[in-house]
XYZ file of C-alpha atoms in Angstrom:
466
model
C 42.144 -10.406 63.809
C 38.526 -10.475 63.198
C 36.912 -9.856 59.903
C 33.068 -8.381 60.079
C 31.383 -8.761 56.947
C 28.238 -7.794 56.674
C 25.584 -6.801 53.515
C 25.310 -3.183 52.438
C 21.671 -1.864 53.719
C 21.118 -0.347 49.939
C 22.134 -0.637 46.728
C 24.649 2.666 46.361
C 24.693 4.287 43.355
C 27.963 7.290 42.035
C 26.135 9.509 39.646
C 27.911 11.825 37.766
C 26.323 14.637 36.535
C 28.584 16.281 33.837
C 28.075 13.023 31.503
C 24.656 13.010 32.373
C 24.395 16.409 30.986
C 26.691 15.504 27.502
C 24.669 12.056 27.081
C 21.208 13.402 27.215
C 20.117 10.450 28.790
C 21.322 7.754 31.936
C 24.040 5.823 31.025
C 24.348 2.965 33.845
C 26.653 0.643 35.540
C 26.754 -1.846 37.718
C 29.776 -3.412 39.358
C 30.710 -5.668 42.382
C 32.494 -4.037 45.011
C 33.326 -7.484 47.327
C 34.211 -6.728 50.926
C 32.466 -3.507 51.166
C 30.365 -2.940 54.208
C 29.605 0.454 54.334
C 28.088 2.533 51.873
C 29.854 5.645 51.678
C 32.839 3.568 51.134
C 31.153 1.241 48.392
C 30.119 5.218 46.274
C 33.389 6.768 46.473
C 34.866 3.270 45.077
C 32.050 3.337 42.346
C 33.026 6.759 41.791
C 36.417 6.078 41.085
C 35.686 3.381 38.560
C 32.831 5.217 37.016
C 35.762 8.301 36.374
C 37.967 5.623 34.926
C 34.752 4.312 32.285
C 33.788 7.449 31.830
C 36.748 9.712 30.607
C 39.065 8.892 27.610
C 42.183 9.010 29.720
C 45.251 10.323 27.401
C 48.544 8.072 27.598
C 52.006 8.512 26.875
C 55.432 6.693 26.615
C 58.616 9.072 27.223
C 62.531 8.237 27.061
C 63.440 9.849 30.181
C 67.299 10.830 31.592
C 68.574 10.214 35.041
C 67.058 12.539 36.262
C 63.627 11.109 36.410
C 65.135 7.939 37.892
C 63.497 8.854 40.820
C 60.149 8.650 39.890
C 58.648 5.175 40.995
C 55.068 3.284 39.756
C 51.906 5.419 41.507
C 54.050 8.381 41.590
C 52.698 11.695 39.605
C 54.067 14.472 37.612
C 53.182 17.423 35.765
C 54.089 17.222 31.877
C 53.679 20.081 29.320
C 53.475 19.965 25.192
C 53.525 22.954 23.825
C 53.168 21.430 20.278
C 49.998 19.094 21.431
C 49.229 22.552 23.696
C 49.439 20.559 26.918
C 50.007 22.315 29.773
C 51.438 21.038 33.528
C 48.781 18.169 32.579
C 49.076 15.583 35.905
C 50.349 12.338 34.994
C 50.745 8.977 36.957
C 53.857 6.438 36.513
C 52.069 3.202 35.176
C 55.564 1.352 33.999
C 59.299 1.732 33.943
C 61.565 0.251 32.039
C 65.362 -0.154 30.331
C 65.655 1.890 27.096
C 69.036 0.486 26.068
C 71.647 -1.368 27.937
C 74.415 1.021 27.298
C 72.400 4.372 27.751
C 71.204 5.658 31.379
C 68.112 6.258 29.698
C 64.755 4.868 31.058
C 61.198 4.907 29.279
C 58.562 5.531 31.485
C 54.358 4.651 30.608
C 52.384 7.076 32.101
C 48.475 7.768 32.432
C 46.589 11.102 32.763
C 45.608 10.692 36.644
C 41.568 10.780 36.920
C 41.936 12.666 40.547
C 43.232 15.380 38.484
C 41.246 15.714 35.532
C 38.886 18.726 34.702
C 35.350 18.066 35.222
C 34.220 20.292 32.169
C 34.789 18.782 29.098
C 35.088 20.936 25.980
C 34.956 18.567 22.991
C 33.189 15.682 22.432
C 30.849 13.607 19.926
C 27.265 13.699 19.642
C 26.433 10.699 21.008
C 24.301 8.076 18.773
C 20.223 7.818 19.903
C 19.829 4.586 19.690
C 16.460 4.729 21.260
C 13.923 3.407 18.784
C 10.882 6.086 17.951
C 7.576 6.063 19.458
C 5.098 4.950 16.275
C 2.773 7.733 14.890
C -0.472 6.680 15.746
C -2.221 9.901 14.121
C -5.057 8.720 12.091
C -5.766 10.612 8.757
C -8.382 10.347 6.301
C -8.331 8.321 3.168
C -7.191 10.264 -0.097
C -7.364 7.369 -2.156
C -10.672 5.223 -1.913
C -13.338 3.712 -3.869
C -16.718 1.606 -3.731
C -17.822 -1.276 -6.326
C -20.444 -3.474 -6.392
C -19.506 -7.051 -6.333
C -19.763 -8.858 -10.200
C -21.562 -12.078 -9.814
C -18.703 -13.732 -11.264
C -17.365 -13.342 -7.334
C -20.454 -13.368 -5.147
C -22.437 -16.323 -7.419
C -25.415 -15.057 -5.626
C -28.043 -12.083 -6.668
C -27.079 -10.568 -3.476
C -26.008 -7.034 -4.054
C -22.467 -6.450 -2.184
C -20.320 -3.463 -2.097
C -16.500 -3.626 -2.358
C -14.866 -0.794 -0.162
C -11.087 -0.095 -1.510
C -8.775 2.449 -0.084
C -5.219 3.026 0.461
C -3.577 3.315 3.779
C -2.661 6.902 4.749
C 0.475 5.530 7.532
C 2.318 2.843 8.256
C 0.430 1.747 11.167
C -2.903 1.684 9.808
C -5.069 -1.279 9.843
C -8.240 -1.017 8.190
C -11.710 1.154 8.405
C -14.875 0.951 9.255
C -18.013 1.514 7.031
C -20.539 4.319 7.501
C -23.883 4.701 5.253
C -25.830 7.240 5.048
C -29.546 7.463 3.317
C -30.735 10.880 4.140
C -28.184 12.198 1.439
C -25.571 12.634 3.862
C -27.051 14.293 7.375
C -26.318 11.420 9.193
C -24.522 8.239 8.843
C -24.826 4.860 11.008
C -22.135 2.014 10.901
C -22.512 -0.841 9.119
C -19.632 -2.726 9.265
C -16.363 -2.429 11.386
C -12.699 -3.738 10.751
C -12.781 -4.066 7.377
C -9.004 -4.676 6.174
C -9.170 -3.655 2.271
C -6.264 -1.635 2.410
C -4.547 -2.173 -1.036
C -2.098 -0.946 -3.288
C -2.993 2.344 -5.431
C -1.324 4.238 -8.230
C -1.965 5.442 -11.693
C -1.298 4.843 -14.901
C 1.658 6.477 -16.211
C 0.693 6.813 -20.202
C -2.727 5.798 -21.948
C -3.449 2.378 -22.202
C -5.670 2.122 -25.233
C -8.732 -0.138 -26.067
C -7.860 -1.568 -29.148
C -4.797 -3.760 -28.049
C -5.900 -7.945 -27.967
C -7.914 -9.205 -25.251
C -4.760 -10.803 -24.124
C -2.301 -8.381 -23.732
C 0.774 -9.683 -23.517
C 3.050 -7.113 -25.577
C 2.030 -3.559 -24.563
C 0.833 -3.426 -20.897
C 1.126 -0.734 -18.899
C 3.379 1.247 -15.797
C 1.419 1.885 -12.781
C 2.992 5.324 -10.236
C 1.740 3.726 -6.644
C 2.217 6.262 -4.106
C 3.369 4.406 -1.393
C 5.059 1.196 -0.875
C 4.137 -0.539 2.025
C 1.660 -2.599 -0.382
C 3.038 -3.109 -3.199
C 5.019 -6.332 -1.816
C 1.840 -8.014 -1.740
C 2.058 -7.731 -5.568
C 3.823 -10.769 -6.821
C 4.634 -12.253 -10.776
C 2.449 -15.183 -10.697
C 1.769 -18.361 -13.523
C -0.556 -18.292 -16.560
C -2.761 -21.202 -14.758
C -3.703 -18.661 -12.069
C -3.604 -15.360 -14.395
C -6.344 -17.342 -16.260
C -8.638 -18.094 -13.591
C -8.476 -15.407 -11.948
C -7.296 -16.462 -8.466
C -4.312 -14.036 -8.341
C -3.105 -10.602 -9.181
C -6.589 -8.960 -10.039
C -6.278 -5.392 -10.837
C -9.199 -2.252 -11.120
C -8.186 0.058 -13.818
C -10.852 2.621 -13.784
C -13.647 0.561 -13.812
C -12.162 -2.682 -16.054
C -11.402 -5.304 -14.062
C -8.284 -6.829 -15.328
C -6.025 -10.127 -14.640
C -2.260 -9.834 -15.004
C 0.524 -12.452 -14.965
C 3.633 -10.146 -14.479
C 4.509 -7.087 -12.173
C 8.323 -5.896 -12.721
C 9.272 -2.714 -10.778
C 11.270 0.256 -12.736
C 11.823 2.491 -10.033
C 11.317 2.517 -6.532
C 7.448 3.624 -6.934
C 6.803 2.406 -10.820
C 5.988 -1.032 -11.868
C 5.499 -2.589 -15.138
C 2.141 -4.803 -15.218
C 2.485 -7.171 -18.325
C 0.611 -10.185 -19.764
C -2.931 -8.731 -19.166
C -6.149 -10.512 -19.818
C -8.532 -7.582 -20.248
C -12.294 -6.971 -19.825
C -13.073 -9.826 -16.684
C -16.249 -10.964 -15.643
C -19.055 -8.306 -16.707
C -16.413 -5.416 -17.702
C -15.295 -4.553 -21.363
C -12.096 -3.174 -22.506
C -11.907 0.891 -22.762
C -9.658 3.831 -23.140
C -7.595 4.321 -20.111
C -5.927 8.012 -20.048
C -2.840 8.722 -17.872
C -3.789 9.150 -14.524
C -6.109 6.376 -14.088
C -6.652 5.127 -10.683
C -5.396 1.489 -10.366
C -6.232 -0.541 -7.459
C -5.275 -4.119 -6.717
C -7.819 -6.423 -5.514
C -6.646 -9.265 -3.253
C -8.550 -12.526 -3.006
C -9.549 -12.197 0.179
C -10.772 -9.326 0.558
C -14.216 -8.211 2.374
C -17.132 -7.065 0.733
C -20.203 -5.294 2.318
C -23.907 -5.613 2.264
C -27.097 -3.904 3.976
C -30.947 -4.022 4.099
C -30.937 -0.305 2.741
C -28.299 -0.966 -0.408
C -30.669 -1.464 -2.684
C -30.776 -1.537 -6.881
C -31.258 2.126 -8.354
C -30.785 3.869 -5.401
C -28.061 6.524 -4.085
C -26.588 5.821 -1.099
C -23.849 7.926 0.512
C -20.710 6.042 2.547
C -17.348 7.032 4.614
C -14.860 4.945 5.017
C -12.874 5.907 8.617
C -9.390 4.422 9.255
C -8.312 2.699 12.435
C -5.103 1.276 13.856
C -4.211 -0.402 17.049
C -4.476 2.786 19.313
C -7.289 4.872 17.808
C -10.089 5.195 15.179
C -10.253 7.913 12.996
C -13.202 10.883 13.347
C -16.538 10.495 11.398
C -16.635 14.294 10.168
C -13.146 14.227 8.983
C -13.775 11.120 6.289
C -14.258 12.483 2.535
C -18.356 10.672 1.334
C -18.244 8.830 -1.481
C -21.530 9.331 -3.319
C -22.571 6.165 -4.897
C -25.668 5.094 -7.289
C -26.079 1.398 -6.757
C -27.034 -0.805 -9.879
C -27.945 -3.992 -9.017
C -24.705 -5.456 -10.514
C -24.728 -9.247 -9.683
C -28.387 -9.702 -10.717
C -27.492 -7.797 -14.052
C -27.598 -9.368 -17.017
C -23.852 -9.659 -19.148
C -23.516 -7.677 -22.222
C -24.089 -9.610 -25.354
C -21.067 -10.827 -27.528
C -20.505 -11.279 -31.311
C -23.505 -8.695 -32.199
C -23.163 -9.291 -36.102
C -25.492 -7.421 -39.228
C -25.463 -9.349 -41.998
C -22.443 -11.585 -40.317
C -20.037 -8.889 -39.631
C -19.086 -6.793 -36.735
C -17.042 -4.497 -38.467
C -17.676 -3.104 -41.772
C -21.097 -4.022 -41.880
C -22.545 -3.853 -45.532
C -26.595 -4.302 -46.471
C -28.624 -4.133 -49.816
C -32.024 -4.953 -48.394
C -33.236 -6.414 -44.531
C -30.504 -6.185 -42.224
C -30.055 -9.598 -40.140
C -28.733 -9.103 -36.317
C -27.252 -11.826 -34.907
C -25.516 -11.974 -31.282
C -24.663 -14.764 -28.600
C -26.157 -14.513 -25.122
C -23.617 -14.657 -22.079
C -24.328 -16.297 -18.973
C -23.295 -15.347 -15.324
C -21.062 -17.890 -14.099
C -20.612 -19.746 -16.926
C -16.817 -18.406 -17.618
C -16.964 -16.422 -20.858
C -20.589 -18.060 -21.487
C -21.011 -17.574 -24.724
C -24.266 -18.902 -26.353
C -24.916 -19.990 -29.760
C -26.587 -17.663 -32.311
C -30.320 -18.778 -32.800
C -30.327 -21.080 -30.030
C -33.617 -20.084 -27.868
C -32.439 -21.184 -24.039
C -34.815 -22.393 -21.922
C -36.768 -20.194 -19.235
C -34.981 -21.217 -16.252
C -31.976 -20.572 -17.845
C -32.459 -17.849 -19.688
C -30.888 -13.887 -18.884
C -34.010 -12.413 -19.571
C -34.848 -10.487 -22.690
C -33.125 -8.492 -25.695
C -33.776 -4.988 -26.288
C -32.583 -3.311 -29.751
C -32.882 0.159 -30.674
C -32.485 1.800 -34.122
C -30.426 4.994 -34.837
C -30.113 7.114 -37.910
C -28.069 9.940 -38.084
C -27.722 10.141 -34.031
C -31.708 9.744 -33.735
C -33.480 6.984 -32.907
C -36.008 5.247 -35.345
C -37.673 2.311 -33.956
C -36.716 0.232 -30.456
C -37.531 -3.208 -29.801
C -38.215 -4.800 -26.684
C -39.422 -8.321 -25.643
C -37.185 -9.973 -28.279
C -36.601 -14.004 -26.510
C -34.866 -14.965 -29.968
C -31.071 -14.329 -30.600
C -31.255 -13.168 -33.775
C -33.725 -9.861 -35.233
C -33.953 -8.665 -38.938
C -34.489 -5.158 -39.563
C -35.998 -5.741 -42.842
C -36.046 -3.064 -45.989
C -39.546 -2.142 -45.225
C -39.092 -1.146 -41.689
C -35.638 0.758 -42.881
C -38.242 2.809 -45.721
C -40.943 3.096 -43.062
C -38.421 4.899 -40.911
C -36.446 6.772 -43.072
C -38.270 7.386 -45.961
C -35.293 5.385 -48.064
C -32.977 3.101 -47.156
C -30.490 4.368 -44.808
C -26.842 5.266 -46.081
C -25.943 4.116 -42.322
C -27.722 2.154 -39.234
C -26.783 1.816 -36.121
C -27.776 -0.729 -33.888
C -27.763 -0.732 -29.685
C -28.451 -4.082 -28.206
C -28.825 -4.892 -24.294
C -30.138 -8.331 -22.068
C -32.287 -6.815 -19.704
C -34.469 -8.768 -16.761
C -37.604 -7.617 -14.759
C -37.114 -8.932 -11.465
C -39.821 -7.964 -8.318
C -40.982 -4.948 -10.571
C -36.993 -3.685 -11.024
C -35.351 -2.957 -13.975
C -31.911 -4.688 -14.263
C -30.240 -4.155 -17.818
C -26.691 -5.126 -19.137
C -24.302 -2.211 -21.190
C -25.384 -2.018 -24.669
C -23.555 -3.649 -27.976
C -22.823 -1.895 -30.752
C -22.880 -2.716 -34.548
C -23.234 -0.141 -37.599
C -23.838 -1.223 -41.284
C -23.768 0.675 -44.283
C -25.712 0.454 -47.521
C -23.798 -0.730 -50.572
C -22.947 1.659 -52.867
């Protein structure tokens, strides 16, 4: 006998429809049908073992009497169950065997036969989708943004940066690009592209008032962010870096904060504790609930541009990206933003005294101001009272203006000194009397190229003894 064996001229493939139709999708197979040589033969034998994978084949185990003595492995039969409402179902002899020595019983194994089975099937799961989901690359415009100028505690240069802050809109977002407008909005030109300050946002749960200590560490404050992706970049960090400001640097409205711990509460709400308020040129204020908080990462990009300039308006859209698209120019919201000149601004004064107090002021006569200068990049920088620095280090000039009864009296400019007496004289010239009450506003101001560049003002009132 001769044996031709020879290669199928295809790859064969059984299909069968009714699971493809249950599934919702192609559920495939592929076995190895050895001595095959023709393909018709090689799809009805993949047929039969794609009925046998296919179908939950029902099985049963019977004590049967003499008279199914007959019935031999391979051989079929039709069995009915009116309990289990089975009906002359088709069964195939799998095993036979003793059930006792002294009975003339046997128990035969039997199969549902798959030659016989319905193609229909009635009942059956919903089959798990394991497929994973496409990603939603649909770009949507920031809700949540906002624009600072750099403090010069960051840049150490007089260059005049922008910040850009915004939170992402989906999970797939990357960053944004930077549009600027100065024709108050007709038209905008980019500036900068792939900017990746996407940052955590929330805001502040309950008021966070002004009067707790610089260092906060027994009230803080619970932060609502409104999504999560970011927040795990938020991590409790050590006093060492809390204190110099390398880590965890939060915007609360517009105070610049440094915090040590972040402890969530909820899924969305975190607690932000041991707080070092008022950083670099900010001061501590009132913070009502619903305050925009934004976290500020280290390394984070900042902007600049021939046409930002000090005391000018400048209009800006921030449009999102991600690794398929970019968002659409016209659908960004503007921010509309007056540009100050921050980093060549002069620091607010500290300790502004009358008469050596800051609080409770009392006078009988002149009224002696004293205050201490602060320096940009000199950490807290606080001067000396009555120490004149020298030119090239010196922030410029002092302003002070006089206010009686919420109207000015007298202003002062030019002052190179840190100390100024409004003496008894002046108070009579301006008021006719000595004032029951006198408030004082004092600012560092600079002249720079013909530009105006003045710190916040200080505040001090004194009262007349009674």
């Amino acid at each position: 006998m001769t044996v031709d064996i020879r290669q199928s001229t295809a790859n064969p493939v059984a299909v069968d429809t009714g699971n493809i139709a249950i599934q919702g999708r192609v559920v495939s197979k592929t076995i190895q049908l050895a001595m095959f040589t023709m393909n018709e033969n090689a799809v009805w034998a993949g047929k039969q073992h794609l009925l046998k994978s296919s179908y939950p084949f029902a099985m049963l185990k019977i004590v049967c009497n003499r008279y199914a003595f007959r019935l031999n492995i391979g051989d079929c039969f039709k069995f009915s169950y009116s309990k289990y409402g089975i009906n002359n179902a088709i069964f195939r002899v799998i095993m036979k065997e003793e059930h006792e020595l002294e009975s003339e019983n046997i128990v035969i194994s039997a199969i549902e036969d798959f030659y016989y089975i319905s193609r229909s099937i009635e009942e059956y799961s919903t089959p798990s989708d394991h497929t994973i989901p496409r990603p939603d690359y649909k770009i949507t415009p920031f809700q949540n943004q906002k624009a600072i100028e750099v403090p010069y505690a960051v840049s150490q240069t007089d260059e005049i940066r922008i910040l850009f802050l915004a939170e992402r809109m989906g999970v797939n977002d990357l960053g944004f690009d930077v549009y600027m407008s100065i024709d108050n909005g007709n038209s905008y030109s980019l500036i900068e592209d792939g900017i990746g300050n996407l940052t955590a946002h929330g805001v502040l749960v309950e008021s966070y008032p002004a009067n707790t200590f610089t260092i906060d560490s027994e009230i803080g404050f619970t932060i609502e962010f409104n999504r999560t992706e970011d927040i795990s970049l938020i991590e409790t960090t050590t006093w060492a870096n809390t204190l110099a400001g390398i880590e965890n640097i939060g915007l609360l409205g517009d105070e610049i904060i440094f915090f040590k711990t972040i402890t969530p509460i909820t899924e969305k709400q975190y607690k932000i504790e041991n707080i070092i308020r008022g950083r670099m040129d900010t001061q501590k204020t009132d913070h009502p609930a619903g305050e925009k908080f934004y976290f500020i990462r280290n390394n984070m990009t900042s902007v600049s541009h021939q046409e930002i300039l000090p005391h000018v308006n400048r209009d800006f859209k921030l449009v999102p990206y991600n690794i398929r698209k970019r968002g659409n120019l016209s659908e960004a919201t503007p921010i509309d933003f007056d540009i100050k000149g921050r980093a060549r601004t002069p620091y607010i004064p500290a300790n502004f005294c009358a008469n050596g107090s800051s609080f409770c002021a009392r006078y009988d006569s002149d009224i002696v101001l004293t205050w201490s200068p602060r320096f940009r990049g000199r950490g807290a920088g606080v001067g000396l009272p009555g120490n004149v620095i020298a030119e090239n280090s010196r922030e410029g000039l002092f302003n002070i203006e006089v206010y009686v009864n919420n109207a000015k009296k007298r202003e002062v400019t030019n002052i190179d000194n840190y100390t100024w007496t409004y003496t008894s004289s002046m108070n009579i010239a301006d008021n006719g009397t000595l004032a029951n009450e006198v408030k004082f506003y004092l600012s560092n101001y600079k002249i720079e190229n013909g530009v105006l560049y003045s710190s916040e003002k200080a505040v001090v009132i004194c009262k007349k003894n009674p």
